[in-house]
Amino acid sequence: MDIRHLTYFIEVAKYKSFTKASKSLSLSQSTISKVVKSLEEELNVELIDRSAKKIKLTDAGEIVLAEGEIIMESLNDLSIHLYDLMNLKKGK
Amino acid sequence: MDIRHLTYFIEVAKYKSFTKASKSLSLSQSTISKVVKSLEEELNVELIDRSAKKIKLTDAGEIVLAEGEIIMESLNDLSIHLYDLMNLKKGK
DNA sequence: TAAAAATACTCCATAGGTATTTTAT
DNA sequence: ATAAAATACCTATGGAGTATTTTTA
């Protein structure tokens, strides 16, 4: 799983729209659609209920969203820690 | 960042060796070497001190290892939650 | 000198794009 | 009819391999 793809899915969840997520990410709608589908195939579960015009997350989608946000937090912590280390080395 | 690549780095950290990690992962030494280097380029920081035969993590490497393990835990939680959901739906 | 890591290639899978088709209001 | 998602097709990047070179104890 590529963490970028997790962020794509999170963006889709946020906007409840592939098209809006694609614009927000400056990527094509096609790319977002395919990446989310590949995530679903990788996890072997449907993440999004596409039966209506306004899409919504499935229960599995809600789980992936919640855990995905935790992962994004960890990545943010990682950046912060590396940044702190860098400043420490510079003697700041 | 691909989560697979994080696991490769974690494996290198565990064995303190590219070669042993590659064997443990059933991948070539070349692949591990290149993936770790690409991780370093992506984060713009050296993760491994290669100046000795027995490699060791840099301070930044220790940070990435710690945060990487947290991310792996989140992914494990994700699997568990999806599995629980699946059983719930089956009425188990 | 022997081990381990880095590098030079080659190949293939896939992320990404554009254009088009399908679907749901 | 229209807006959104899916799909067909194409390209380029980079992950993976094997073989070889470089490096360090």
CSV table of C-alpha atoms (C1' of nucleotides) in Angstrom, one decimal:
chain,number,residue,atom,x,y,z
A,1,MET,CA,0.0,0.0,0.0
A,2,ASP,CA,1.3,3.4,-1.0
A,3,ILE,CA,0.6,6.1,1.6
A,4,ARG,CA,-0.2,8.5,-1.2
A,5,HIS,CA,-3.1,6.3,-2.2
A,6,LEU,CA,-4.4,6.4,1.3
A,7,THR,CA,-4.4,10.2,1.2
A,8,TYR,CA,-6.3,10.0,-2.1
A,9,PHE,CA,-8.9,7.8,-0.5
A,10,ILE,CA,-9.1,10.1,2.6
A,11,GLU,CA,-9.6,13.1,0.2
A,12,VAL,CA,-12.5,11.2,-1.5
A,13,ALA,CA,-14.0,10.5,1.9
A,14,LYS,CA,-13.7,14.1,2.8
A,15,TYR,CA,-15.4,15.5,-0.3
A,16,LYS,CA,-17.7,12.5,-0.9
A,17,SER,CA,-16.7,12.8,-4.5
A,18,PHE,CA,-14.0,11.5,-6.8
A,19,THR,CA,-14.1,14.5,-9.0
A,20,LYS,CA,-13.7,17.0,-6.2
A,21,ALA,CA,-11.0,15.0,-4.6
A,22,SER,CA,-9.1,14.8,-7.9
A,23,LYS,CA,-9.3,18.6,-8.2
A,24,SER,CA,-8.2,19.1,-4.7
A,25,LEU,CA,-5.2,16.8,-5.3
A,26,SER,CA,-4.5,18.2,-8.8
A,27,LEU,CA,-4.9,14.8,-10.3
A,28,SER,CA,-7.3,13.4,-12.9
A,29,GLN,CA,-10.6,11.9,-11.9
A,30,SER,CA,-9.6,8.7,-13.7
A,31,THR,CA,-6.5,8.4,-11.5
A,32,ILE,CA,-8.4,8.8,-8.3
A,33,SER,CA,-11.1,6.3,-9.5
A,34,LYS,CA,-8.4,3.7,-10.3
A,35,VAL,CA,-6.4,4.2,-7.2
A,36,VAL,CA,-9.4,3.8,-4.9
A,37,LYS,CA,-10.4,0.7,-6.9
A,38,SER,CA,-6.9,-0.8,-6.5
A,39,LEU,CA,-7.1,-0.1,-2.7
A,40,GLU,CA,-10.4,-2.0,-2.6
A,41,GLU,CA,-8.8,-4.9,-4.5
A,42,GLU,CA,-5.8,-4.9,-2.3
A,43,LEU,CA,-7.9,-5.0,0.9
A,44,ASN,CA,-10.5,-7.2,-0.8
A,45,VAL,CA,-13.4,-5.1,0.4
A,46,GLU,CA,-15.6,-2.3,-1.0
A,47,LEU,CA,-14.8,1.0,0.6
A,48,ILE,CA,-17.3,3.2,-1.2
A,49,ASP,CA,-21.0,2.8,-1.9
A,50,ARG,CA,-21.4,4.1,-5.5
A,51,SER,CA,-25.0,3.2,-5.8
A,52,ALA,CA,-26.1,6.9,-5.5
A,53,LYS,CA,-24.9,10.0,-7.1
A,54,LYS,CA,-23.6,11.3,-3.8
A,55,ILE,CA,-21.2,8.5,-2.9
A,56,LYS,CA,-20.8,7.4,0.7
A,57,LEU,CA,-18.3,5.2,2.7
A,58,THR,CA,-19.1,1.7,3.5
A,59,ASP,CA,-18.5,0.4,7.0
A,60,ALA,CA,-15.2,-0.9,5.8
A,61,GLY,CA,-14.5,2.5,4.3
A,62,GLU,CA,-15.1,4.2,7.6
A,63,ILE,CA,-12.6,1.8,9.2
A,64,VAL,CA,-9.9,2.5,6.6
A,65,LEU,CA,-10.6,6.2,6.9
A,66,ALA,CA,-10.1,6.1,10.7
A,67,GLU,CA,-7.0,4.0,10.6
A,68,GLY,CA,-5.7,6.0,7.6
A,69,GLU,CA,-5.9,9.2,9.6
A,70,ILE,CA,-4.0,7.6,12.4
A,71,ILE,CA,-1.3,6.6,9.9
A,72,MET,CA,-1.2,10.1,8.5
A,73,GLU,CA,-0.6,11.4,12.1
A,74,SER,CA,2.3,9.0,12.5
A,75,LEU,CA,3.8,10.3,9.3
A,76,ASN,CA,3.3,13.8,10.5
A,77,ASP,CA,5.0,13.0,13.8
A,78,LEU,CA,7.9,11.4,11.8
A,79,SER,CA,8.4,14.7,9.9
A,80,ILE,CA,8.3,16.7,13.1
A,81,HIS,CA,10.9,14.4,14.8
A,82,LEU,CA,13.2,14.5,11.8
A,83,TYR,CA,12.9,18.3,11.7
A,84,ASP,CA,13.7,18.6,15.4
A,85,LEU,CA,16.7,16.3,14.9
A,86,MET,CA,17.9,18.5,12.1
A,87,ASN,CA,17.7,21.6,14.2
A,88,LEU,CA,19.4,19.9,17.2
A,89,LYS,CA,22.3,19.0,14.9
A,90,LYS,CA,22.6,22.6,13.8
A,91,GLY,CA,22.9,23.5,17.5
A,92,LYS,CA,19.7,25.5,17.5
B,1,MET,CA,6.1,6.4,0.6
B,2,ASP,CA,5.3,2.8,0.0
B,3,ILE,CA,4.6,0.8,3.2
B,4,ARG,CA,6.4,-2.2,1.8
B,5,HIS,CA,9.5,-0.1,1.6
B,6,LEU,CA,9.1,0.9,5.2
B,7,THR,CA,9.0,-2.8,6.1
B,8,TYR,CA,12.2,-3.4,4.0
B,9,PHE,CA,13.9,-0.7,6.1
B,10,ILE,CA,12.6,-2.1,9.3
B,11,GLU,CA,14.0,-5.5,8.3
B,12,VAL,CA,17.4,-4.0,7.5
B,13,ALA,CA,17.3,-2.3,11.0
B,14,LYS,CA,16.4,-5.6,12.6
B,15,TYR,CA,19.3,-7.5,11.0
B,16,LYS,CA,21.7,-4.7,10.7
B,17,SER,CA,22.4,-6.0,7.2
B,18,PHE,CA,21.1,-5.4,3.7
B,19,THR,CA,22.0,-8.9,2.7
B,20,LYS,CA,20.3,-10.6,5.6
B,21,ALA,CA,17.2,-8.5,5.2
B,22,SER,CA,17.0,-9.3,1.6
B,23,LYS,CA,17.1,-13.0,2.3
B,24,SER,CA,14.5,-12.7,5.1
B,25,LEU,CA,12.3,-10.9,2.6
B,26,SER,CA,13.1,-13.1,-0.4
B,27,LEU,CA,14.3,-10.2,-2.4
B,28,SER,CA,17.6,-9.3,-3.9
B,29,GLN,CA,20.3,-7.4,-2.0
B,30,SER,CA,20.2,-4.9,-4.8
B,31,THR,CA,16.6,-4.2,-4.4
B,32,ILE,CA,16.9,-3.6,-0.7
B,33,SER,CA,19.9,-1.3,-1.2
B,34,LYS,CA,18.0,0.7,-3.8
B,35,VAL,CA,14.8,1.0,-1.8
B,36,VAL,CA,16.5,2.1,1.3
B,37,LYS,CA,18.4,4.7,-0.7
B,38,SER,CA,15.2,5.9,-2.2
B,39,LEU,CA,13.7,6.2,1.2
B,40,GLU,CA,16.6,8.3,2.3
B,41,GLU,CA,16.2,10.5,-0.8
B,42,GLU,CA,12.5,10.9,-0.2
B,43,LEU,CA,13.1,12.0,3.4
B,44,ASN,CA,16.3,13.8,2.5
B,45,VAL,CA,18.2,12.3,5.4
B,46,GLU,CA,20.7,9.4,5.9
B,47,LEU,CA,19.0,6.5,7.7
B,48,ILE,CA,22.0,4.1,7.9
B,49,ASP,CA,25.6,4.6,8.8
B,50,ARG,CA,27.4,2.5,6.2
B,51,SER,CA,30.9,3.5,7.2
B,52,ALA,CA,31.5,0.1,9.0
B,53,LYS,CA,31.0,-3.4,7.8
B,54,LYS,CA,28.3,-3.9,10.4
B,55,ILE,CA,26.0,-1.1,9.5
B,56,LYS,CA,24.0,0.9,12.1
B,57,LEU,CA,21.1,3.3,12.1
B,58,THR,CA,21.7,7.0,12.3
B,59,ASP,CA,19.6,9.0,14.8
B,60,ALA,CA,17.2,9.8,11.9
B,61,GLY,CA,17.1,6.1,11.2
B,62,GLU,CA,16.1,5.4,14.8
B,63,ILE,CA,13.3,7.9,14.4
B,64,VAL,CA,12.0,6.4,11.2
B,65,LEU,CA,12.3,2.9,12.7
B,66,ALA,CA,10.2,3.9,15.8
B,67,GLU,CA,7.6,5.7,13.8
B,68,GLY,CA,7.6,3.0,11.1
B,69,GLU,CA,6.8,0.4,13.8
B,70,ILE,CA,3.8,2.5,14.9
B,71,ILE,CA,2.6,2.7,11.3
B,72,MET,CA,2.9,-1.1,11.0
B,73,GLU,CA,0.8,-1.4,14.2
B,74,SER,CA,-1.9,0.8,12.7
B,75,LEU,CA,-1.9,-1.3,9.6
B,76,ASN,CA,-2.3,-4.4,11.7
B,77,ASP,CA,-5.2,-2.8,13.6
B,78,LEU,CA,-6.7,-2.0,10.2
B,79,SER,CA,-6.6,-5.7,9.2
B,80,ILE,CA,-8.1,-6.8,12.5
B,81,HIS,CA,-10.9,-4.3,12.2
B,82,LEU,CA,-11.7,-5.3,8.7
B,83,TYR,CA,-11.7,-8.9,9.7
B,84,ASP,CA,-14.0,-8.3,12.7
B,85,LEU,CA,-16.4,-6.4,10.4
B,86,MET,CA,-16.4,-9.3,7.9
B,87,ASN,CA,-17.3,-11.8,10.7
B,88,LEU,CA,-20.0,-9.4,12.1
B,89,LYS,CA,-21.6,-9.3,8.6
B,90,LYS,CA,-21.6,-13.0,8.4
B,91,GLY,CA,-23.5,-13.0,11.8
B,92,LYS,CA,-20.7,-14.8,13.6
C,1,DT,C1',41.2,-11.5,0.5
C,2,DA,C1',36.4,-12.1,1.5
C,3,DA,C1',32.2,-10.2,2.9
C,4,DA,C1',28.8,-6.8,2.1
C,5,DA,C1',26.9,-2.7,-0.3
C,6,DA,C1',26.6,0.0,-4.5
C,7,DT,C1',25.9,0.3,-9.3
C,8,DA,C1',25.0,-0.7,-14.3
C,9,DC,C1',22.2,-2.7,-17.1
C,10,DT,C1',17.3,-4.9,-18.3
C,11,DC,C1',12.4,-5.9,-17.9
C,12,DC,C1',7.8,-5.3,-16.5
C,13,DA,C1',4.0,-3.6,-13.6
C,14,DT,C1',1.5,0.2,-12.7
C,15,DA,C1',0.7,5.2,-11.6
C,16,DG,C1',-0.7,8.8,-14.3
C,17,DG,C1',-2.7,11.1,-18.3
C,18,DT,C1',-6.5,12.0,-22.1
C,19,DA,C1',-10.5,10.7,-24.3
C,20,DT,C1',-14.6,8.2,-24.2
C,21,DT,C1',-18.4,5.4,-22.4
C,22,DT,C1',-21.5,4.2,-18.8
C,23,DT,C1',-24.6,5.3,-15.1
C,24,DA,C1',-27.8,7.8,-12.2
C,25,DT,C1',-30.4,11.9,-11.3
D,1,DA,C1',-29.8,16.0,-20.4
D,2,DT,C1',-26.2,16.4,-17.2
D,3,DA,C1',-22.9,15.5,-14.0
D,4,DA,C1',-20.1,12.0,-12.1
D,5,DA,C1',-17.7,7.5,-12.2
D,6,DA,C1',-15.7,3.8,-14.9
D,7,DT,C1',-13.1,2.2,-18.6
D,8,DA,C1',-9.9,1.9,-22.8
D,9,DC,C1',-5.7,3.1,-24.3
D,10,DC,C1',-1.1,5.1,-24.0
D,11,DT,C1',3.3,6.7,-21.7
D,12,DA,C1',6.8,7.0,-18.3
D,13,DT,C1',8.6,5.9,-14.0
D,14,DG,C1',10.5,3.0,-10.9
D,15,DG,C1',10.6,-1.6,-8.5
D,16,DA,C1',12.6,-5.9,-9.2
D,17,DG,C1',16.0,-8.9,-11.2
D,18,DT,C1',21.1,-10.6,-12.6
D,19,DA,C1',25.7,-9.5,-13.0
D,20,DT,C1',29.4,-6.8,-11.8
D,21,DT,C1',32.2,-3.4,-9.3
D,22,DT,C1',33.4,-1.0,-5.2
D,23,DT,C1',34.4,-0.8,-0.4
D,24,DT,C1',35.9,-2.1,4.2
D,25,DA,C1',37.5,-5.2,7.8
